[in-house]
Amino acid sequence: MERLTLRHPRGESAIVVGAGALAAAADELARWWQGRRVFVVSSAPIAARFAGALEGIEPAGAALVHLEVPDGETAKTVEVARRLWEGMLAAGGKRDSRVVALGGGTVGDVAGFVAATFLRGIELTQIPTTLLAQVDAAIGGKTAIDLPGGKNSVGAFHHPHLVVADTELLASLPRADLRAGLVEVVKMATLLDPGLLDVVEEGLDGLLDGDPRSLDPVVARAIRAKVGVVEDDPEESDRRRLLNLGHTLGHAIEAVLDYRGLRHGEAVAFGLLFALRLARRRGLGPDVARRLVGLLGRFELPPLPPLAAQRLVDTMARDKKARESGIVWVLPVAMGEGRAFADVPLEEVERELEAFLREPFKL
Ligand code: GLY
């Protein structure tokens, strides 16, 4: 078990990480809830599995109000946010009420956004229940909902008061969800912590089996890497952009597939593979590229569905990470080092994309 601190412009987030983190944070949660309304935002399947654990730590005078959102990306709409705002108001929510986001990245995003905006912002705890949310989405204060024309188009930075990343909650995750979360770990390791990549390579079988002895050190180390970047650049004006590696194409793939068929992490894995192609043409050594392709090859990714290169390019150009001047690509330039490139010619992207869609694992 580890306790980390993320310092941000408006204060600090405490992060309790490891097997049994929820039990270890129970007293702290109880103090934070004492005498208040606590809005626990979750999807039905997650609430059925984990909400009971929260009832056990409910202190006297706290009222837990459960608010349900749909499962998956469909939770991140204006309509769902509005339902949550109205539910909180109707249940007597005040400036000092609390929000608990209990779930994966989509629950954390919408619950965080609602906490950021309800009565101009109320305090939030993130209790991520997927690997992806534990290592990435719940850390660093990004909150968002989608518009029909773009994922995460509306959002705010709203740092949680506390993040409880309990790796025991990952025990029943399907292998595909673990794999999807591990892609974000590979992303962070590639850019920030090459030693973490060694650990993932060596322990991949245990990690994909959800073995807590393998997961614990990896989750803690990935969170430490992310904390470092967010503390350096809390609102993504520079270094935090590195965390978008693989997301430029990844988000476009998700959008073109209408958020069905591939998990976010799986789409990012394909985005990362494509980034390696562009990076090779900008000096990334063949050994690094081959190593990453080899590792992602062991992830047993589902096949990439048929996609049209032109649609992907059009979607990327509309993405919120694109600037008015064009698409910005985050590419690894060496192991442990990445850079943002704003000058990749569109013709090159189109040409490489055609080849990539035929053979995603070829460099
Ligand atoms: N998930 C990317 C970031 O938090 O910046």
mmCIF file of C-alpha atoms in Angstrom, residues 90-324:
data_model
loop_
_atom_site.group_PDB
_atom_site.id
_atom_site.type_symbol
_atom_site.label_atom_id
_atom_site.label_comp_id
_atom_site.label_asym_id
_atom_site.label_seq_id
_atom_site.Cartn_x
_atom_site.Cartn_y
_atom_site.Cartn_z
ATOM 1 C CA ALA A 90 -33.577 17.581 -5.754
ATOM 2 C CA ALA A 91 -31.811 15.535 -3.046
ATOM 3 C CA GLY A 92 -30.688 18.700 -1.271
ATOM 4 C CA GLY A 93 -27.126 18.965 -2.620
ATOM 5 C CA LYS A 94 -25.181 21.976 -1.275
ATOM 6 C CA ARG A 95 -21.764 23.561 -1.817
ATOM 7 C CA ASP A 96 -20.250 21.266 0.797
ATOM 8 C CA SER A 97 -21.888 18.048 -0.453
ATOM 9 C CA ARG A 98 -19.552 15.405 -1.861
ATOM 10 C CA VAL A 99 -19.324 13.384 -5.063
ATOM 11 C CA VAL A 100 -17.823 9.916 -5.238
ATOM 12 C CA ALA A 101 -17.096 8.579 -8.723
ATOM 13 C CA LEU A 102 -17.220 4.790 -8.437
ATOM 14 C CA GLY A 103 -16.383 3.128 -11.736
ATOM 15 C CA GLY A 104 -14.203 3.181 -14.824
ATOM 16 C CA GLY A 105 -12.983 6.118 -16.871
ATOM 17 C CA THR A 106 -16.373 7.109 -18.276
ATOM 18 C CA VAL A 107 -18.016 7.240 -14.834
ATOM 19 C CA GLY A 108 -15.034 9.224 -13.507
ATOM 20 C CA ASP A 109 -15.244 11.673 -16.413
ATOM 21 C CA VAL A 110 -18.960 12.457 -16.133
ATOM 22 C CA ALA A 111 -19.102 12.373 -12.318
ATOM 23 C CA GLY A 112 -16.006 14.586 -12.205
ATOM 24 C CA PHE A 113 -17.547 17.028 -14.670
ATOM 25 C CA VAL A 114 -20.748 17.221 -12.656
ATOM 26 C CA ALA A 115 -18.724 17.755 -9.447
ATOM 27 C CA ALA A 116 -16.721 20.481 -11.215
ATOM 28 C CA THR A 117 -19.826 22.377 -12.270
ATOM 29 C CA PHE A 118 -22.556 21.726 -9.669
ATOM 30 C CA LEU A 119 -22.914 24.939 -7.640
ATOM 31 C CA ARG A 120 -19.598 26.019 -9.284
ATOM 32 C CA GLY A 121 -17.756 22.983 -7.986
ATOM 33 C CA ILE A 122 -17.975 20.558 -5.079
ATOM 34 C CA GLU A 123 -15.413 18.125 -3.693
ATOM 35 C CA LEU A 124 -14.803 14.795 -5.375
ATOM 36 C CA THR A 125 -13.280 11.419 -4.582
ATOM 37 C CA GLN A 126 -12.399 9.061 -7.411
ATOM 38 C CA ILE A 127 -12.662 5.334 -6.698
ATOM 39 C CA PRO A 128 -11.568 3.843 -10.028
ATOM 40 C CA THR A 129 -12.607 0.243 -10.626
ATOM 41 C CA THR A 130 -10.742 -0.460 -13.878
ATOM 42 C CA LEU A 131 -7.023 -0.640 -14.508
ATOM 43 C CA LEU A 132 -7.277 2.110 -17.102
ATOM 44 C CA ALA A 133 -8.970 4.471 -14.675
ATOM 45 C CA GLN A 134 -6.548 3.614 -11.854
ATOM 46 C CA VAL A 135 -3.400 4.340 -13.837
ATOM 47 C CA ASP A 136 -4.646 7.216 -15.958
ATOM 48 C CA ALA A 137 -8.197 8.578 -16.084
ATOM 49 C CA ALA A 138 -8.737 9.110 -12.337
ATOM 50 C CA ILE A 139 -5.380 10.857 -11.860
ATOM 51 C CA GLY A 140 -4.827 14.460 -12.814
ATOM 52 C CA GLY A 141 -8.190 16.195 -12.663
ATOM 53 C CA LYS A 142 -9.427 15.886 -16.247
ATOM 54 C CA THR A 143 -13.222 15.660 -16.439
ATOM 55 C CA ALA A 144 -15.362 15.691 -19.560
ATOM 56 C CA ILE A 145 -18.491 14.837 -21.436
ATOM 57 C CA ASP A 146 -18.855 14.264 -25.183
ATOM 58 C CA LEU A 147 -20.771 16.123 -27.867
ATOM 59 C CA PRO A 148 -22.079 14.236 -30.903
ATOM 60 C CA GLY A 149 -19.259 15.830 -32.918
ATOM 61 C CA GLY A 150 -16.394 15.066 -30.538
ATOM 62 C CA LYS A 151 -15.287 13.029 -27.563
ATOM 63 C CA ASN A 152 -14.392 15.043 -24.427
ATOM 64 C CA SER A 153 -15.431 18.280 -26.147
ATOM 65 C CA VAL A 154 -16.793 19.861 -22.960
ATOM 66 C CA GLY A 155 -14.957 19.579 -19.687
ATOM 67 C CA ALA A 156 -13.020 21.133 -16.854
ATOM 68 C CA PHE A 157 -9.986 20.460 -14.707
ATOM 69 C CA HIS A 158 -11.291 19.440 -11.286
ATOM 70 C CA HIS A 159 -8.819 17.594 -9.106
ATOM 71 C CA PRO A 160 -10.157 14.991 -6.717
ATOM 72 C CA HIS A 161 -9.621 15.481 -3.022
ATOM 73 C CA LEU A 162 -8.764 11.777 -2.836
ATOM 74 C CA VAL A 163 -8.180 8.894 -5.256
ATOM 75 C CA VAL A 164 -8.542 5.366 -3.930
ATOM 76 C CA ALA A 165 -6.915 2.944 -6.409
ATOM 77 C CA ASP A 166 -7.587 -0.434 -4.813
ATOM 78 C CA THR A 167 -6.056 -3.154 -7.000
ATOM 79 C CA GLU A 168 -8.259 -5.772 -5.279
ATOM 80 C CA LEU A 169 -11.183 -4.242 -7.193
ATOM 81 C CA LEU A 170 -9.476 -5.370 -10.407
ATOM 82 C CA ALA A 171 -9.611 -9.066 -9.490
ATOM 83 C CA SER A 172 -12.820 -9.750 -11.398
ATOM 84 C CA LEU A 173 -12.006 -7.610 -14.438
ATOM 85 C CA PRO A 174 -12.173 -9.407 -17.800
ATOM 86 C CA ARG A 175 -8.775 -10.019 -19.381
ATOM 87 C CA ALA A 176 -9.682 -7.617 -22.206
ATOM 88 C CA ASP A 177 -10.176 -4.765 -19.701
ATOM 89 C CA LEU A 178 -6.828 -5.484 -18.076
ATOM 90 C CA ARG A 179 -5.226 -5.475 -21.499
ATOM 91 C CA ALA A 180 -6.858 -2.149 -22.348
ATOM 92 C CA GLY A 181 -5.530 -0.595 -19.135
ATOM 93 C CA LEU A 182 -2.074 -1.994 -19.705
ATOM 94 C CA VAL A 183 -1.894 -0.145 -23.016
ATOM 95 C CA GLU A 184 -1.970 3.138 -21.075
ATOM 96 C CA VAL A 185 0.786 1.763 -18.832
ATOM 97 C CA VAL A 186 2.882 0.988 -21.924
ATOM 98 C CA LYS A 187 2.222 4.523 -23.156
ATOM 99 C CA MET A 188 3.485 6.053 -19.911
ATOM 100 C CA ALA A 189 6.443 3.698 -19.668
ATOM 101 C CA THR A 190 7.511 4.482 -23.239
ATOM 102 C CA LEU A 191 7.545 8.203 -22.624
ATOM 103 C CA LEU A 192 8.425 8.535 -18.969
ATOM 104 C CA ASP A 193 9.773 5.415 -17.317
ATOM 105 C CA PRO A 194 11.569 2.808 -19.441
ATOM 106 C CA GLY A 195 12.147 0.676 -16.310
ATOM 107 C CA LEU A 196 8.373 0.239 -16.065
ATOM 108 C CA LEU A 197 8.399 -1.236 -19.563
ATOM 109 C CA ASP A 198 10.839 -3.924 -18.380
ATOM 110 C CA VAL A 199 8.465 -4.765 -15.523
ATOM 111 C CA VAL A 200 5.463 -5.026 -17.890
ATOM 112 C CA GLU A 201 7.387 -7.196 -20.335
ATOM 113 C CA GLU A 202 8.540 -9.551 -17.613
ATOM 114 C CA GLY A 203 5.230 -9.756 -15.772
ATOM 115 C CA LEU A 204 2.797 -9.598 -18.688
ATOM 116 C CA ASP A 205 1.231 -13.015 -18.105
ATOM 117 C CA GLY A 206 0.501 -12.277 -14.427
ATOM 118 C CA LEU A 207 -0.750 -8.799 -15.298
ATOM 119 C CA LEU A 208 -3.186 -10.121 -17.899
ATOM 120 C CA ASP A 209 -4.367 -12.725 -15.371
ATOM 121 C CA GLY A 210 -5.161 -9.917 -12.901
ATOM 122 C CA ASP A 211 -2.622 -11.217 -10.366
ATOM 123 C CA PRO A 212 -2.460 -8.537 -7.622
ATOM 124 C CA ARG A 213 1.233 -9.299 -6.929
ATOM 125 C CA SER A 214 1.980 -8.307 -10.524
ATOM 126 C CA LEU A 215 -0.538 -5.461 -10.697
ATOM 127 C CA ASP A 216 0.321 -3.643 -7.463
ATOM 128 C CA PRO A 217 3.822 -2.424 -8.332
ATOM 129 C CA VAL A 218 2.820 -1.604 -11.913
ATOM 130 C CA VAL A 219 -0.215 0.467 -10.921
ATOM 131 C CA ALA A 220 1.763 2.387 -8.288
ATOM 132 C CA ARG A 221 4.657 3.055 -10.640
ATOM 133 C CA ALA A 222 2.399 4.189 -13.507
ATOM 134 C CA ILE A 223 0.565 6.535 -11.140
ATOM 135 C CA ARG A 224 3.893 7.967 -9.935
ATOM 136 C CA ALA A 225 4.902 8.636 -13.545
ATOM 137 C CA LYS A 226 1.625 10.375 -14.244
ATOM 138 C CA VAL A 227 1.764 12.440 -11.056
ATOM 139 C CA GLY A 228 5.169 13.762 -12.147
ATOM 140 C CA VAL A 229 3.849 14.946 -15.508
ATOM 141 C CA VAL A 230 0.672 16.481 -14.106
ATOM 142 C CA GLU A 231 2.594 18.363 -11.410
ATOM 143 C CA ASP A 232 4.913 19.787 -14.110
ATOM 144 C CA ASP A 233 2.099 20.791 -16.428
ATOM 145 C CA PRO A 234 -1.303 20.579 -14.723
ATOM 146 C CA GLU A 235 -3.392 22.035 -17.547
ATOM 147 C CA GLU A 236 -1.683 20.509 -20.550
ATOM 148 C CA SER A 237 0.082 23.456 -22.070
ATOM 149 C CA ASP A 238 3.229 21.481 -22.725
ATOM 150 C CA ARG A 239 4.599 18.252 -21.190
ATOM 151 C CA ARG A 240 1.244 16.715 -20.277
ATOM 152 C CA ARG A 241 0.482 16.590 -23.983
ATOM 153 C CA LEU A 242 2.878 13.640 -24.110
ATOM 154 C CA LEU A 243 0.148 11.540 -22.499
ATOM 155 C CA ASN A 244 -1.765 11.829 -25.749
ATOM 156 C CA LEU A 245 0.595 9.367 -27.411
ATOM 157 C CA GLY A 246 -1.564 6.943 -29.379
ATOM 158 C CA HIS A 247 -4.717 8.958 -28.712
ATOM 159 C CA THR A 248 -4.790 11.009 -31.932
ATOM 160 C CA LEU A 249 -5.558 8.009 -34.096
ATOM 161 C CA GLY A 250 -7.030 6.062 -31.146
ATOM 162 C CA HIS A 251 -9.817 8.594 -30.578
ATOM 163 C CA ALA A 252 -10.525 8.764 -34.320
ATOM 164 C CA ILE A 253 -10.840 4.969 -34.512
ATOM 165 C CA GLU A 254 -13.263 5.005 -31.580
ATOM 166 C CA ALA A 255 -15.333 7.806 -33.093
ATOM 167 C CA VAL A 256 -15.529 6.213 -36.553
ATOM 168 C CA LEU A 257 -16.590 2.926 -34.907
ATOM 169 C CA ASP A 258 -19.189 4.867 -32.926
ATOM 170 C CA TYR A 259 -17.549 3.732 -29.652
ATOM 171 C CA ARG A 260 -18.463 0.125 -30.344
ATOM 172 C CA GLY A 261 -16.319 -2.892 -31.114
ATOM 173 C CA LEU A 262 -13.043 -1.784 -29.522
ATOM 174 C CA ARG A 263 -12.272 -0.643 -25.983
ATOM 175 C CA HIS A 264 -10.571 2.738 -25.550
ATOM 176 C CA GLY A 265 -7.269 1.107 -24.605
ATOM 177 C CA GLU A 266 -7.425 -1.217 -27.615
ATOM 178 C CA ALA A 267 -7.984 1.731 -29.961
ATOM 179 C CA VAL A 268 -5.055 3.513 -28.277
ATOM 180 C CA ALA A 269 -2.885 0.420 -28.853
ATOM 181 C CA PHE A 270 -3.531 0.758 -32.584
ATOM 182 C CA GLY A 271 -2.894 4.509 -32.296
ATOM 183 C CA LEU A 272 0.428 3.751 -30.631
ATOM 184 C CA LEU A 273 1.402 1.316 -33.358
ATOM 185 C CA PHE A 274 0.646 3.971 -35.962
ATOM 186 C CA ALA A 275 2.618 6.591 -34.019
ATOM 187 C CA LEU A 276 5.623 4.250 -34.196
ATOM 188 C CA ARG A 277 5.435 4.329 -37.998
ATOM 189 C CA LEU A 278 5.560 8.123 -38.042
ATOM 190 C CA ALA A 279 8.222 8.137 -35.337
ATOM 191 C CA ARG A 280 10.486 5.768 -37.299
ATOM 192 C CA ARG A 281 10.529 8.337 -40.071
ATOM 193 C CA ARG A 282 11.658 10.962 -37.536
ATOM 194 C CA GLY A 283 14.616 9.158 -36.096
ATOM 195 C CA LEU A 284 13.181 6.665 -33.594
ATOM 196 C CA GLY A 285 15.597 3.712 -33.518
ATOM 197 C CA PRO A 286 14.406 0.408 -35.002
ATOM 198 C CA ASP A 287 15.123 -1.471 -31.754
ATOM 199 C CA VAL A 288 12.742 0.672 -29.711
ATOM 200 C CA ALA A 289 10.018 0.435 -32.335
ATOM 201 C CA ARG A 290 10.433 -3.321 -32.719
ATOM 202 C CA ARG A 291 10.384 -3.814 -28.942
ATOM 203 C CA LEU A 292 7.069 -1.967 -28.612
ATOM 204 C CA VAL A 293 5.498 -3.735 -31.586
ATOM 205 C CA GLY A 294 6.642 -7.044 -30.063
ATOM 206 C CA LEU A 295 5.137 -6.204 -26.685
ATOM 207 C CA LEU A 296 1.800 -5.032 -28.134
ATOM 208 C CA GLY A 297 1.829 -8.182 -30.281
ATOM 209 C CA ARG A 298 1.660 -10.199 -27.025
ATOM 210 C CA PHE A 299 -1.475 -8.310 -25.915
ATOM 211 C CA GLU A 300 -3.805 -10.531 -28.026
ATOM 212 C CA LEU A 301 -5.546 -7.449 -29.412
ATOM 213 C CA PRO A 302 -8.755 -7.995 -31.370
ATOM 214 C CA PRO A 303 -8.389 -7.428 -35.119
ATOM 215 C CA LEU A 304 -8.732 -3.859 -36.325
ATOM 216 C CA PRO A 305 -12.160 -3.595 -38.005
ATOM 217 C CA PRO A 306 -12.237 -2.337 -41.611
ATOM 218 C CA LEU A 307 -11.810 1.456 -41.598
ATOM 219 C CA ALA A 308 -11.412 4.090 -44.327
ATOM 220 C CA ALA A 309 -8.210 6.155 -44.061
ATOM 221 C CA GLN A 310 -9.911 9.333 -45.288
ATOM 222 C CA ARG A 311 -12.608 9.173 -42.605
ATOM 223 C CA LEU A 312 -9.995 8.723 -39.936
ATOM 224 C CA VAL A 313 -8.004 11.722 -41.201
ATOM 225 C CA ASP A 314 -11.126 13.911 -41.309
ATOM 226 C CA THR A 315 -12.020 12.844 -37.773
ATOM 227 C CA MET A 316 -8.507 13.534 -36.472
ATOM 228 C CA ALA A 317 -8.558 17.014 -37.979
ATOM 229 C CA ARG A 318 -11.742 17.750 -35.996
ATOM 230 C CA ASP A 319 -10.426 16.322 -32.710
ATOM 231 C CA LYS A 320 -10.048 18.740 -29.814
ATOM 232 C CA LYS A 321 -6.348 17.953 -29.562
ATOM 233 C CA ALA A 322 -5.804 19.313 -33.068
ATOM 234 C CA ARG A 323 -4.855 22.988 -33.146
ATOM 235 C CA GLU A 324 -6.210 25.505 -35.659
#
